[in-house]
Coordinates of C-alpha atoms and ligand atoms in Angstrom, one line a residue:
Chain R
X1 CA 12.7 14.0 -9.2
X2 CA 13.7 10.4 -9.7
X3 CA 10.3 9.3 -11.0
X4 CA 11.1 7.7 -14.4
X5 CA 14.8 8.2 -14.3
X6 CA 16.5 5.1 -15.6
X7 CA 18.7 3.3 -13.2
X8 CA 21.3 0.5 -13.9
X9 CA 20.3 -3.1 -13.4
X10 CA 23.2 -4.5 -11.4
X11 CA 24.6 -7.7 -12.8
X12 CA 27.6 -10.0 -11.9
X13 CA 29.9 -7.8 -14.0
X14 CA 28.7 -4.4 -13.0
X15 CA 27.8 -4.8 -9.3
X16 CA 31.2 -4.0 -7.9
X17 CA 31.3 -0.7 -9.8
X18 CA 27.9 0.4 -8.6
X19 CA 28.7 -0.8 -5.0
X20 CA 31.8 1.4 -5.2
X21 CA 29.7 4.4 -6.2
X22 CA 27.4 3.8 -3.3
X23 CA 30.4 3.8 -1.0
X24 CA 31.5 7.1 -2.6
X25 CA 34.4 5.6 -4.5
X26 CA 35.0 5.3 -8.2
X27 CA 36.3 1.8 -8.8
X28 CA 37.7 0.5 -12.1
X29 CA 38.2 -3.2 -12.9
X30 CA 41.9 -4.1 -13.2
X31 CA 43.3 -7.4 -14.5
X32 CA 44.6 -9.6 -11.7
X33 CA 47.4 -10.9 -14.0
X34 CA 48.6 -8.1 -16.2
X35 CA 47.2 -5.2 -14.2
X36 CA 45.6 -3.3 -17.1
X37 CA 42.4 -1.4 -16.4
X38 CA 39.3 -2.2 -18.4
X39 CA 35.9 -0.6 -18.7
X40 CA 33.0 -1.4 -19.0
X41 CA 33.6 -4.3 -16.7
X42 CA 33.6 -7.9 -18.1
X43 CA 34.8 -11.3 -16.9
X44 CA 37.9 -11.7 -19.0
X45 CA 41.0 -9.6 -19.7
X46 CA 41.2 -8.9 -23.4
X47 CA 45.0 -8.6 -23.2
X48 CA 45.9 -11.8 -21.3
X49 CA 42.6 -13.7 -21.1
X50 CA 42.7 -14.0 -17.3
X51 CA 39.5 -14.1 -15.3
X52 CA 41.3 -12.8 -12.2
X53 CA 40.6 -9.2 -11.5
X54 CA 40.6 -6.5 -8.8
X55 CA 38.6 -3.4 -8.3
X56 CA 40.9 -0.4 -8.0
X57 CA 39.8 2.8 -6.5
X58 CA 40.9 5.6 -8.9
X59 CA 41.3 9.3 -8.3
X60 CA 38.0 10.2 -9.8
X61 CA 39.8 12.9 -11.9
X62 CA 39.7 13.2 -15.6
X63 CA 38.9 15.4 -18.6
X64 CA 35.9 16.0 -20.8
X65 CA 36.4 13.8 -24.0
X66 CA 33.2 14.9 -25.7
X67 CA 29.7 16.1 -24.8
X68 CA 26.2 16.4 -26.2
X69 CA 23.1 18.5 -25.3
X70 CA 19.9 16.5 -25.8
X71 CA 16.7 18.3 -26.7
X72 CA 13.1 17.0 -26.9
X73 CA 11.6 14.5 -27.7
X74 CA 13.0 12.6 -24.7
X75 CA 11.6 10.3 -22.0
X76 CA 9.5 12.6 -19.8
X77 CA 11.8 12.2 -16.7
X78 CA 14.6 13.6 -18.8
X79 CA 12.7 16.0 -21.0
X80 CA 11.8 18.2 -17.9
X81 CA 15.6 18.9 -17.6
X82 CA 16.2 19.4 -21.3
X83 CA 18.4 20.9 -22.6
X84 CA 20.9 19.2 -20.3
X85 CA 24.3 17.8 -20.9
X86 CA 25.8 14.4 -21.2
X87 CA 29.6 14.1 -21.2
X88 CA 32.2 11.4 -21.7
X89 CA 35.1 11.7 -19.3
X90 CA 38.5 10.2 -19.9
X91 CA 40.2 9.2 -16.7
X92 CA 43.6 10.7 -15.6
X93 CA 44.9 7.1 -14.8
X94 CA 44.3 5.9 -18.3
X95 CA 42.7 8.2 -21.0
X96 CA 41.4 5.2 -22.9
X97 CA 39.1 4.5 -19.9
X98 CA 36.1 6.6 -20.6
X99 CA 32.8 7.0 -18.8
X100 CA 29.5 8.5 -19.7
X101 CA 28.2 11.0 -17.1
X102 CA 26.9 14.5 -16.6
X103 CA 28.6 17.8 -15.7
X104 CA 26.7 19.3 -12.7
X105 CA 27.3 22.5 -10.7
X106 CA 27.5 20.5 -7.5
X107 CA 26.7 17.1 -6.2
X108 CA 23.3 18.3 -5.2
X109 CA 22.4 20.0 -8.5
X110 CA 20.5 18.5 -11.5
X111 CA 21.9 17.6 -14.9
X112 CA 20.9 21.0 -16.4
X113 CA 22.7 23.0 -13.7
X114 CA 25.7 23.9 -15.9
X115 CA 25.4 26.2 -18.9
X116 CA 26.0 23.8 -21.8
X117 CA 27.7 26.5 -23.8
X118 CA 30.4 26.7 -21.1
X119 CA 31.4 23.1 -21.5
X120 CA 34.6 22.5 -23.5
X121 CA 36.4 19.3 -24.5
X122 CA 39.5 18.9 -22.3
X123 CA 38.1 20.6 -19.2
X124 CA 39.3 18.9 -16.0
X125 CA 36.6 17.4 -13.9
X126 CA 36.2 15.3 -10.8
X127 CA 33.6 12.8 -9.8
X128 CA 30.8 13.3 -7.3
X129 CA 28.0 10.8 -6.5
X130 CA 24.3 11.4 -6.6
X131 CA 22.1 9.0 -4.7
X132 CA 18.8 8.1 -6.4
X133 CA 16.0 5.7 -5.3
X134 CA 15.0 4.5 -1.9
X135 CA 16.3 1.8 0.5
X136 CA 17.3 -1.5 -1.2
X137 CA 16.6 0.1 -4.6
X138 CA 19.0 3.0 -4.1
X139 CA 21.7 3.5 -6.6
X140 CA 24.5 6.2 -6.6
X141 CA 25.2 7.6 -10.1
X142 CA 28.7 9.1 -10.7
X143 CA 28.4 12.7 -12.0
X144 CA 31.1 15.2 -12.5
X145 CA 32.0 18.7 -11.4
X146 CA 34.6 21.1 -12.7
X147 CA 38.0 20.3 -11.0
Chain M
X1 CA 45.8 -9.8 -49.8
X2 CA 43.6 -12.4 -48.2
X3 CA 45.4 -15.8 -48.5
X4 CA 42.3 -17.9 -49.1
X5 CA 40.4 -18.4 -52.4
X6 CA 37.7 -15.8 -53.0
X7 CA 34.6 -18.1 -53.2
X8 CA 32.3 -15.2 -53.2
X9 CA 34.0 -12.9 -55.7
X10 CA 31.7 -12.4 -58.7
X11 CA 30.2 -15.8 -58.1
X12 CA 26.6 -14.4 -57.6
X13 CA 24.5 -11.6 -59.0
X14 CA 21.6 -9.5 -57.9
X15 CA 19.0 -10.2 -60.6
X16 CA 15.9 -8.8 -59.1
X17 CA 15.1 -5.8 -56.9
X18 CA 11.7 -4.7 -55.4
X19 CA 10.3 -2.3 -53.0
X20 CA 7.0 -1.0 -51.6
X21 CA 5.8 2.6 -51.4
X22 CA 7.8 4.5 -48.7
X23 CA 5.8 6.7 -46.3
X24 CA 5.7 7.8 -42.7
X25 CA 2.6 5.6 -42.1
X26 CA 1.3 2.9 -44.5
X27 CA -1.8 0.8 -44.0
X28 CA -0.5 -2.7 -44.8
X29 CA 1.2 -4.8 -42.1
X30 CA 4.9 -5.4 -42.0
X31 CA 4.1 -8.9 -43.4
X32 CA 2.2 -7.5 -46.3
X33 CA 5.0 -5.0 -47.0
X34 CA 7.6 -7.8 -47.0
X35 CA 5.6 -10.0 -49.3
X36 CA 4.9 -7.1 -51.7
X37 CA 8.6 -6.2 -51.9
X38 CA 9.8 -9.8 -52.4
X39 CA 7.1 -10.5 -55.0
X40 CA 8.1 -7.4 -56.9
X41 CA 11.8 -8.4 -56.8
X42 CA 11.0 -11.9 -58.1
X43 CA 8.8 -10.5 -60.9
X44 CA 11.7 -8.2 -61.8
X45 CA 14.0 -11.2 -61.9
X46 CA 11.6 -13.3 -63.9
X47 CA 11.7 -16.1 -61.3
X48 CA 8.8 -18.0 -59.9
X49 CA 8.4 -18.0 -56.0
X50 CA 8.5 -21.8 -56.1
X51 CA 12.2 -21.7 -57.1
X52 CA 13.2 -19.7 -54.0
X53 CA 15.1 -21.9 -51.5
X54 CA 17.2 -19.4 -49.6
X55 CA 16.0 -16.6 -47.2
X56 CA 18.2 -14.0 -45.6
X57 CA 17.0 -11.4 -43.2
X58 CA 17.8 -9.1 -40.2
X59 CA 17.5 -10.4 -36.6
X60 CA 15.3 -7.3 -36.1
X61 CA 13.0 -8.5 -38.8
X62 CA 9.5 -9.2 -37.5
X63 CA 8.3 -11.3 -40.4
X64 CA 9.5 -14.9 -40.0
X65 CA 11.0 -17.0 -42.7
X66 CA 8.3 -19.7 -42.6
X67 CA 5.7 -17.1 -42.9
X68 CA 7.4 -15.6 -46.0
X69 CA 7.6 -19.1 -47.4
X70 CA 4.0 -20.2 -46.8
X71 CA 2.6 -16.9 -48.1
X72 CA 4.6 -16.7 -51.3
X73 CA 4.4 -20.4 -51.9
X74 CA 8.1 -21.0 -51.9
X75 CA 9.4 -24.5 -52.5
X76 CA 11.5 -26.3 -49.9
X77 CA 13.8 -23.7 -48.3
X78 CA 17.3 -25.2 -47.8
X79 CA 19.1 -22.2 -46.3
X80 CA 18.0 -19.4 -44.1
X81 CA 20.0 -17.0 -41.8
X82 CA 19.8 -13.7 -40.1
X83 CA 22.3 -10.9 -39.3
X84 CA 22.2 -8.8 -36.1
X85 CA 22.8 -5.2 -35.2
X86 CA 20.0 -3.3 -37.1
X87 CA 21.4 -0.8 -39.5
X88 CA 24.7 -2.7 -39.4
X89 CA 23.1 -5.8 -40.9
X90 CA 21.9 -4.9 -44.5
X91 CA 25.1 -5.7 -46.5
X92 CA 25.7 -8.8 -44.3
X93 CA 22.2 -10.0 -45.1
X94 CA 22.9 -9.8 -48.8
X95 CA 26.5 -11.0 -48.5
X96 CA 25.4 -14.1 -46.5
X97 CA 22.9 -14.9 -49.2
X98 CA 25.6 -14.5 -51.8
X99 CA 27.8 -16.9 -49.8
X100 CA 25.0 -19.4 -49.5
X101 CA 24.3 -19.4 -53.2
X102 CA 28.0 -19.4 -54.1
X103 CA 28.6 -22.5 -51.9
X104 CA 25.6 -24.4 -53.1
X105 CA 23.4 -24.2 -50.0
X106 CA 20.6 -22.8 -52.1
X107 CA 20.0 -21.7 -55.7
X108 CA 17.7 -18.7 -55.5
X109 CA 18.0 -16.5 -52.4
X110 CA 15.9 -13.6 -51.3
X111 CA 17.1 -11.0 -48.9
X112 CA 14.7 -8.3 -47.5
X113 CA 13.8 -5.8 -44.8
X114 CA 10.4 -4.7 -43.9
X115 CA 9.7 -2.0 -41.3
X116 CA 6.9 0.0 -39.8
X117 CA 9.0 2.5 -38.0
X118 CA 6.4 5.2 -38.1
X119 CA 4.7 3.5 -35.1
X120 CA 5.9 5.3 -32.0
X121 CA 6.2 2.0 -30.1
X122 CA 8.8 0.7 -32.6
X123 CA 11.4 3.3 -31.6
X124 CA 14.2 1.4 -29.9
X125 CA 14.3 3.7 -26.9
X126 CA 10.5 3.7 -26.4
X127 CA 9.0 1.7 -23.6
X128 CA 12.3 1.2 -21.8
X129 CA 11.9 0.1 -18.3
X130 CA 13.0 1.8 -15.1
X131 CA 16.0 -0.4 -15.0
X132 CA 18.6 -0.6 -17.7
X133 CA 20.4 -3.9 -18.1
X134 CA 23.5 -4.9 -20.2
X135 CA 25.8 -2.3 -21.8
X136 CA 23.2 0.5 -22.0
X137 CA 23.5 0.8 -18.2
X138 CA 26.7 2.7 -18.8
X139 CA 25.0 5.4 -20.8
X140 CA 21.2 5.6 -20.6
X141 CA 20.9 6.5 -16.9
X142 CA 22.8 9.7 -17.7
X143 CA 20.3 10.7 -20.3
X144 CA 22.1 9.4 -23.3
X145 CA 18.9 7.9 -24.4
X146 CA 18.5 7.8 -28.2
X147 CA 20.7 6.6 -31.1
X148 CA 21.0 10.3 -32.1
X149 CA 22.5 11.2 -28.7
X150 CA 25.0 8.3 -29.0
X151 CA 26.2 9.4 -32.5
X152 CA 26.2 13.1 -31.5
X153 CA 28.9 12.2 -28.9
X154 CA 31.2 11.0 -31.7
X155 CA 30.3 13.9 -34.0
X156 CA 31.3 16.4 -31.3
X157 CA 34.6 14.7 -30.8
X158 CA 35.2 14.6 -34.6
X159 CA 34.5 18.3 -34.8
X160 CA 37.0 18.9 -32.0
X161 CA 39.7 16.5 -33.2
X162 CA 39.4 17.0 -36.9
X163 CA 38.0 20.5 -37.2
X164 CA 34.8 19.3 -38.8
X165 CA 31.9 21.8 -38.9
X166 CA 28.1 21.9 -39.1
X167 CA 28.7 23.0 -42.7
X168 CA 30.2 19.6 -43.5
X169 CA 27.2 17.8 -42.1
X170 CA 24.9 20.2 -44.0
X171 CA 26.8 19.2 -47.2
X172 CA 25.7 15.6 -46.5
X173 CA 22.1 16.5 -45.8
X174 CA 21.7 18.9 -48.7
X175 CA 23.2 16.5 -51.3
X176 CA 20.9 13.6 -50.3
X177 CA 17.9 15.9 -50.2
X178 CA 18.6 17.2 -53.7
X179 CA 18.8 13.6 -54.9
X180 CA 15.5 12.7 -53.3
X181 CA 13.9 15.8 -54.8
X182 CA 14.1 14.2 -58.2
X183 CA 13.1 10.7 -57.0
X184 CA 9.3 10.1 -57.0
X185 CA 9.7 7.1 -54.6
X186 CA 11.4 9.3 -52.0
X187 CA 9.6 10.6 -49.0
X188 CA 11.3 14.0 -49.7
X189 CA 10.4 14.0 -53.4
X190 CA 9.9 17.6 -54.3
X191 CA 10.5 18.9 -50.8
X192 CA 13.5 21.2 -51.2
X193 CA 15.8 22.2 -48.4
X194 CA 18.2 25.1 -48.3
X195 CA 21.4 25.6 -46.3
X196 CA 19.4 28.2 -44.3
X197 CA 16.7 25.6 -43.6
X198 CA 19.4 23.3 -42.2
X199 CA 21.0 26.1 -40.1
X200 CA 17.6 27.1 -38.7
X201 CA 16.4 23.6 -37.9
X202 CA 15.7 22.7 -34.3
X203 CA 18.3 20.8 -32.2
X204 CA 17.7 17.2 -31.5
X205 CA 21.0 16.5 -29.7
X206 CA 23.6 19.2 -30.1
X207 CA 25.7 19.3 -32.2
X208 CA 23.0 17.5 -34.4
X209 CA 19.8 19.1 -35.6
X210 CA 16.6 17.7 -37.1
X211 CA 18.1 17.4 -40.6
X212 CA 21.1 15.3 -39.4
X213 CA 18.6 12.5 -38.7
X214 CA 17.2 9.9 -41.0
X215 CA 13.5 9.7 -41.8
X216 CA 10.9 7.6 -40.1
X217 CA 9.6 5.1 -42.7
X218 CA 7.1 2.4 -43.3
X219 CA 8.2 0.2 -46.2
X220 CA 10.1 -2.8 -47.5
X221 CA 12.8 -3.6 -50.0
X222 CA 14.1 -6.9 -51.3
X223 CA 16.7 -8.4 -53.7
X224 CA 17.0 -11.7 -55.5
X225 CA 20.4 -13.4 -55.8
X226 CA 21.4 -16.3 -58.1
X227 CA 24.7 -17.7 -59.4
X228 CA 26.3 -15.6 -62.0
X229 CA 26.0 -18.2 -64.8
X230 CA 22.3 -18.2 -64.4
X231 CA 22.2 -14.4 -64.0
X232 CA 23.2 -14.0 -67.6
X233 CA 19.8 -15.5 -68.6
X234 CA 17.7 -13.3 -66.4
X235 CA 15.8 -10.3 -68.0
X236 CA 17.6 -7.5 -66.1
X237 CA 21.3 -6.5 -66.5
X238 CA 23.0 -8.6 -63.8
X239 CA 24.7 -6.9 -60.9
X240 CA 27.7 -8.8 -59.7
X241 CA 28.4 -9.1 -56.0
X242 CA 32.1 -8.5 -56.5
X243 CA 33.1 -8.4 -52.8
X244 CA 31.5 -8.6 -49.4
X245 CA 32.9 -8.0 -45.9
X246 CA 31.7 -7.6 -42.3
X247 CA 33.4 -6.4 -39.2
X248 CA 33.2 -6.1 -35.5
X249 CA 36.4 -4.2 -34.9
X250 CA 38.5 -4.9 -31.8
X251 CA 37.3 -3.2 -28.6
X252 CA 34.0 -2.3 -30.2
X253 CA 30.9 -1.6 -28.2
X254 CA 27.6 -1.3 -30.1
X255 CA 26.5 2.4 -30.6
X256 CA 28.2 3.7 -27.5
X257 CA 31.6 2.9 -29.1
X258 CA 33.6 5.2 -26.8
X259 CA 35.9 2.7 -25.2
X260 CA 38.6 1.7 -27.6
X261 CA 41.9 3.3 -28.3
X262 CA 40.3 5.5 -30.9
X263 CA 36.5 5.6 -30.9
X264 CA 36.4 7.5 -34.2
X265 CA 38.0 4.5 -35.9
X266 CA 34.8 2.5 -36.0
X267 CA 33.9 -0.9 -37.6
X268 CA 34.1 0.7 -41.1
X269 CA 37.9 0.7 -40.9
X270 CA 38.2 -3.1 -40.3
X271 CA 35.4 -3.8 -42.8
X272 CA 37.2 -1.7 -45.5
X273 CA 40.5 -3.5 -45.0
X274 CA 38.8 -6.9 -45.6
X275 CA 36.6 -5.6 -48.4
X276 CA 39.4 -4.0 -50.5
X277 CA 41.7 -7.1 -49.9
X278 CA 39.0 -9.3 -51.5
X279 CA 38.4 -6.9 -54.5
X280 CA 40.1 -6.2 -57.8
X281 CA 39.3 -2.5 -57.3
X282 CA 40.1 0.2 -54.8
X283 CA 38.4 3.3 -53.5
X284 CA 39.6 5.3 -56.5
X285 CA 37.6 3.0 -58.8
X286 CA 34.3 3.6 -57.1
X287 CA 31.9 5.5 -59.4
X288 CA 29.0 5.9 -57.0
X289 CA 28.5 5.2 -53.3
X290 CA 25.6 4.3 -51.0
X291 CA 26.8 5.1 -47.5
X292 CA 24.6 4.2 -44.5
X293 CA 23.2 7.5 -43.2
X294 CA 21.0 7.1 -40.2
X295 CA 22.8 10.2 -39.0
X296 CA 24.8 12.6 -41.1
X297 CA 28.2 12.2 -39.2
X298 CA 28.2 8.5 -40.2
X299 CA 28.9 9.6 -43.8
X300 CA 32.2 11.5 -43.3
X301 CA 33.3 8.9 -40.7
X302 CA 32.6 6.1 -43.3
X303 CA 34.2 8.0 -46.1
X304 CA 37.5 8.1 -44.3
X305 CA 37.0 4.5 -43.0
X306 CA 36.6 3.2 -46.5
X307 CA 39.6 5.0 -47.7
X308 CA 38.2 7.8 -49.9
X309 CA 40.3 10.3 -48.0
X310 CA 42.9 10.5 -45.2
X311 CA 41.8 10.1 -41.6
X312 CA 40.3 13.4 -40.4
X313 CA 39.5 14.5 -44.0
X314 CA 36.0 13.0 -44.1
X315 CA 34.4 16.3 -43.3
X316 CA 36.3 18.5 -45.9
X317 CA 35.8 15.7 -48.4
X318 CA 32.1 16.6 -48.6
X319 CA 33.0 20.2 -49.7
X320 CA 32.5 21.5 -53.3
X321 CA 29.5 19.3 -53.9
X322 CA 31.6 16.1 -53.8
X323 CA 28.6 13.9 -52.9
X324 CA 26.2 15.5 -55.3
X325 CA 24.9 14.0 -58.5
X326 CA 25.8 14.4 -61.3
X327 CA 29.1 16.4 -61.0
X328 CA 30.5 15.5 -57.6
X329 CA 33.6 13.4 -57.4
X330 CA 31.7 10.7 -55.5
X331 CA 27.9 10.9 -56.0
X332 CA 26.6 9.4 -52.8
X333 CA 23.1 8.1 -51.8
X334 CA 21.8 9.0 -55.2
X335 CA 18.2 8.0 -54.3
X336 CA 18.2 10.2 -51.3
X337 CA 19.4 7.6 -48.8
X338 CA 18.1 7.1 -45.3
X339 CA 18.0 10.8 -44.7
X340 CA 15.8 11.7 -47.7
X341 CA 14.4 8.7 -49.6
X342 CA 13.4 6.3 -46.8
X343 CA 14.9 4.7 -43.7
X344 CA 14.6 0.9 -44.2
X345 CA 17.6 0.0 -42.1
X346 CA 19.8 0.7 -45.0
X347 CA 18.2 -1.8 -47.4
X348 CA 17.1 0.8 -49.9
X349 CA 20.8 1.7 -50.3
X350 CA 21.4 -1.8 -51.7
X351 CA 18.5 -1.6 -54.2
X352 CA 19.7 1.8 -55.3
X353 CA 23.3 0.4 -55.7
X354 CA 21.9 -2.3 -58.0
X355 CA 19.9 0.3 -60.0
X356 CA 23.1 2.3 -60.6
X357 CA 25.0 -0.7 -61.9
X358 CA 22.0 -1.6 -64.1
X359 CA 22.0 2.0 -65.5
X360 CA 18.3 2.4 -64.3
X361 CA 18.6 5.0 -61.5
X362 CA 16.7 8.2 -61.5
X363 CA 20.0 10.1 -60.7
X364 CA 22.0 7.8 -62.9
X365 CA 25.8 8.2 -62.7
X366 CA 26.8 7.8 -66.3
X367 CA 28.7 4.6 -67.0
X368 CA 28.7 3.5 -63.4
X369 CA 30.5 0.2 -63.1
X370 CA 31.5 0.0 -59.4
X371 CA 29.3 0.9 -56.5
X372 CA 30.2 0.7 -52.8
X373 CA 27.3 0.0 -50.5
X374 CA 27.9 0.2 -46.7
X375 CA 25.9 -0.6 -43.6
X376 CA 25.9 1.3 -40.3
X377 CA 29.2 2.7 -39.0
X378 CA 29.2 2.7 -35.1
X379 CA 27.7 -0.8 -35.0
X380 CA 28.9 -4.2 -36.2
X381 CA 28.8 -3.6 -39.9
X382 CA 29.2 -4.9 -43.5
X383 CA 29.8 -3.6 -47.0
X384 CA 29.3 -4.7 -50.6
X385 CA 31.0 -3.9 -53.8
X386 CA 28.5 -4.2 -56.7
X387 CA 30.0 -4.2 -60.2
X388 CA 28.7 -4.6 -63.7
X389 CA 28.8 -8.3 -64.5
X390 CA 31.2 -9.1 -67.4
Ligands
ZN1 ZN1 45.3 -9.2 -18.3

């Protein structure tokens, strides 16, 4: 099923996030000086300009901020699941930290496993991780189930 | 107010506009289309190509400046520049040319956009590799693949937060279609659409349907800019570039702008603050608007960003035919815009804005003296205020 699914290209800024996912942990970058969370990850804190940072494990709980239901035409690897959902989740720790993901019925189910018409903004969700790819190439994507 | 002298205000005018045919698939190359549109704009301005010494374009433009120059037989080009971010660029491309002319870097500037979007390979999401680098790695792996998906995410949130409905989006699509129905240059000339057609259309990315999307267009548009003192001697009524602004608002991320304090407050808000501070007029003085419309939700989001209504009221603002020519309170995208005339990365909105101020538009707003033109909301953007030169 992963043939043609797009996977992230890990870079200096993003690698710790994806490493966290592989370890089954949702990690968010936090400033080493002022402590504020930021996402997507970047080298400098926009509030105090510090390069120092930590990767904090967060609870992996949040709420649906918005969602869409894509239909054809799509890349073939996605079109076979269409219509599926894509959600944006705001984290419990800081609702201005938002992540794009998918609501799935369970960590083993595909991105069309939830009836899209049952999704509502504000619904509580929690993170799960789905491992895609093989060996060195493997990446774990965070997805979300109803909390 | 801005505490610096307004070098750009009314210093330059658009004195020539030109365009090619607009269609889903045209025979000529992008280069030929660009040359055709620019030559038409120069003819309209009564200016010989040898006088052109400034060139302004999009970073996404495939036709390079030197190639424009050696084909058209330009003189020595002394200023050239490009603006990034696709549909966010158009007003910046024209505004930068105005700045260059106003500050003496060049005397006759040409700004243009040429596209062959009809080709499937030119879709920005076509041909993407198996690995996604840079900021799209935070969205594409999850199937948020196309610009329409990215905008639909904001649209759904606006519907939730503000109570906007599909009817509001249909107001936008239907108004622009009706304008295009009267415009022989428009791809949707004579092709009528009803509210039922909108409701019945297939989904592209819920909550957006086919008719919430812009067209796919091959074509080009161009404008010619000179100093206002010279503009008075050009054959066409001069269109003053009264004010120009750009913005990348704080915390912005291109297209997937979900990460700030309020993602629905996009670059339009910061652009508007600067624009109105540079101008002698305000939103209430605008007679006609050309609002960037790659996707219908960008119109109500822009309307509230540019101050035509309170935050959250952009959807209801479109009710009662507000955007429709001739009787709406703000006739908008009077040539049909990107959704029904042509999608040339928003450049046809600029030429239509100029036509309105000249009094030469197909759907002419009577006595139009102030036209707002905007580039894409949701990306680093720009805006122009075009006024009748005095
Ligand atoms: Zn900090």
